[in-house]
Tab-separated table of C-alpha atoms and ligand atoms in Angstrom:
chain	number	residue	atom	x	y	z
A	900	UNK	CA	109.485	109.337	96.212
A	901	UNK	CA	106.333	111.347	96.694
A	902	UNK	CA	103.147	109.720	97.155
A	903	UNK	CA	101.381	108.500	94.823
A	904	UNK	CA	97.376	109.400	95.816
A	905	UNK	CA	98.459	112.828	96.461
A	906	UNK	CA	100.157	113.381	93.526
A	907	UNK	CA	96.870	112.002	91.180
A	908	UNK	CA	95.171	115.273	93.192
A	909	UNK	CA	97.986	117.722	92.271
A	910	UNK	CA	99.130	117.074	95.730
A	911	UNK	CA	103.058	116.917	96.379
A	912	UNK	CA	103.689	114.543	99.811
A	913	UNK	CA	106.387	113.047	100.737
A	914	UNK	CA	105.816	109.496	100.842
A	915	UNK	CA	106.176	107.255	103.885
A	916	UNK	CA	105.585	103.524	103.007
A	917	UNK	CA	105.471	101.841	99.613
A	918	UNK	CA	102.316	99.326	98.655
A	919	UNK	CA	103.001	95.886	98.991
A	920	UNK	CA	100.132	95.254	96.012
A	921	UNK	CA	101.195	97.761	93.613
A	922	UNK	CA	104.474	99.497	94.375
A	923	UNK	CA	102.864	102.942	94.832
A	924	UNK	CA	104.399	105.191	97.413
A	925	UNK	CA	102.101	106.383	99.638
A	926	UNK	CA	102.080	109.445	102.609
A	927	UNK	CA	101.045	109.023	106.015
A	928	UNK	CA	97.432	109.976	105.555
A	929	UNK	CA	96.941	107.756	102.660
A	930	UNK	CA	98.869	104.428	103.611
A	931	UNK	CA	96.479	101.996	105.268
A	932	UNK	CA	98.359	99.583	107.169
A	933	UNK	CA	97.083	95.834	107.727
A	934	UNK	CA	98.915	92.501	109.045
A	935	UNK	CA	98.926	89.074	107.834
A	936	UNK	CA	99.361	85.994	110.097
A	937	UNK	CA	102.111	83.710	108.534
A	938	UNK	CA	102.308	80.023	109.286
A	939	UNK	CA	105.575	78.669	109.783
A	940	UNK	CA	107.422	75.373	111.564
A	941	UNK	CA	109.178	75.919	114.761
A	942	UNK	CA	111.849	73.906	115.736
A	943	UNK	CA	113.367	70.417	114.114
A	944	UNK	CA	109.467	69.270	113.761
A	945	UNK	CA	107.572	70.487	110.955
A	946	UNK	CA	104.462	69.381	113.066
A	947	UNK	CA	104.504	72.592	115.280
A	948	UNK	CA	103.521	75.460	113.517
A	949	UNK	CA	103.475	79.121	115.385
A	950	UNK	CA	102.303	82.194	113.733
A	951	UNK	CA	104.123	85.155	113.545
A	952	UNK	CA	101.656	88.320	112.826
A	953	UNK	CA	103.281	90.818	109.447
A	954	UNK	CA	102.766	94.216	108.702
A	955	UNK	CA	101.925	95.171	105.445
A	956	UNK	CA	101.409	98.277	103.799
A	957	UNK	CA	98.831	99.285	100.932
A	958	UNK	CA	97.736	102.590	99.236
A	959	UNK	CA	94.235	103.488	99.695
A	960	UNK	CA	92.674	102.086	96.637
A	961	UNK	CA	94.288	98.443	97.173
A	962	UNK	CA	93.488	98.688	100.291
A	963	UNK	CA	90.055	99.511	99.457
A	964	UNK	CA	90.296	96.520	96.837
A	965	UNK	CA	91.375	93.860	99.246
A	966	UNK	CA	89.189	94.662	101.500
A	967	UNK	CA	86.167	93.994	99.316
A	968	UNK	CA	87.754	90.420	98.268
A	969	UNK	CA	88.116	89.885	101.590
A	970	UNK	CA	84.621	90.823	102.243
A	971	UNK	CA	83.633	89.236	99.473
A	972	UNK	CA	84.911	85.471	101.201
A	973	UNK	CA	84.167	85.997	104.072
A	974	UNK	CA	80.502	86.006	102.756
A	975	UNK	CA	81.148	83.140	101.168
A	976	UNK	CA	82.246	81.454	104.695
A	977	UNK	CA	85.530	82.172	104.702
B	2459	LIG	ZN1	98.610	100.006	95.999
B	2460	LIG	ZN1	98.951	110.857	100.073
């Protein structure tokens, strides 16, 4: 698969990683990786909870998309 940004600019790459938002593959300089903290029970007790960080991997216009939602919240106080 060749990426996908590249190839919209008549660019052939090789992509590298594959968006997690819209399936895109993308090459090194246009993936923008992030990580997501997921919540999950430990042990026999669902009352402990420990966090285990996630990498995900977007093309640079979801990234640039998610970015503003999250922006967006976070002005809105989270
Ligand atoms: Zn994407
Ligand atoms: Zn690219």
């Amino acid at each position: 698969m060749n990426c996908f940004e590249c190839a919209g600019r008549g660019e052939t790459r090789p992509s590298v990683a594959v968006c997690t938002t819209c399936g895109a593959g993308a090459c090194l300089d246009c993936v923008r990786p992030t990580t997501r903290d997921i919540r999950h029970a430990v042990g026999f007790s669902s009352a402990e909870l420990a966090i285990t960080t996630t990498r995900e991997l977007h093309c640079t216009p979801c990234h640039s998309a998610i970015s503003a939602h999250q922006g967006a919240l976070a002005d809105l106080g989270g």
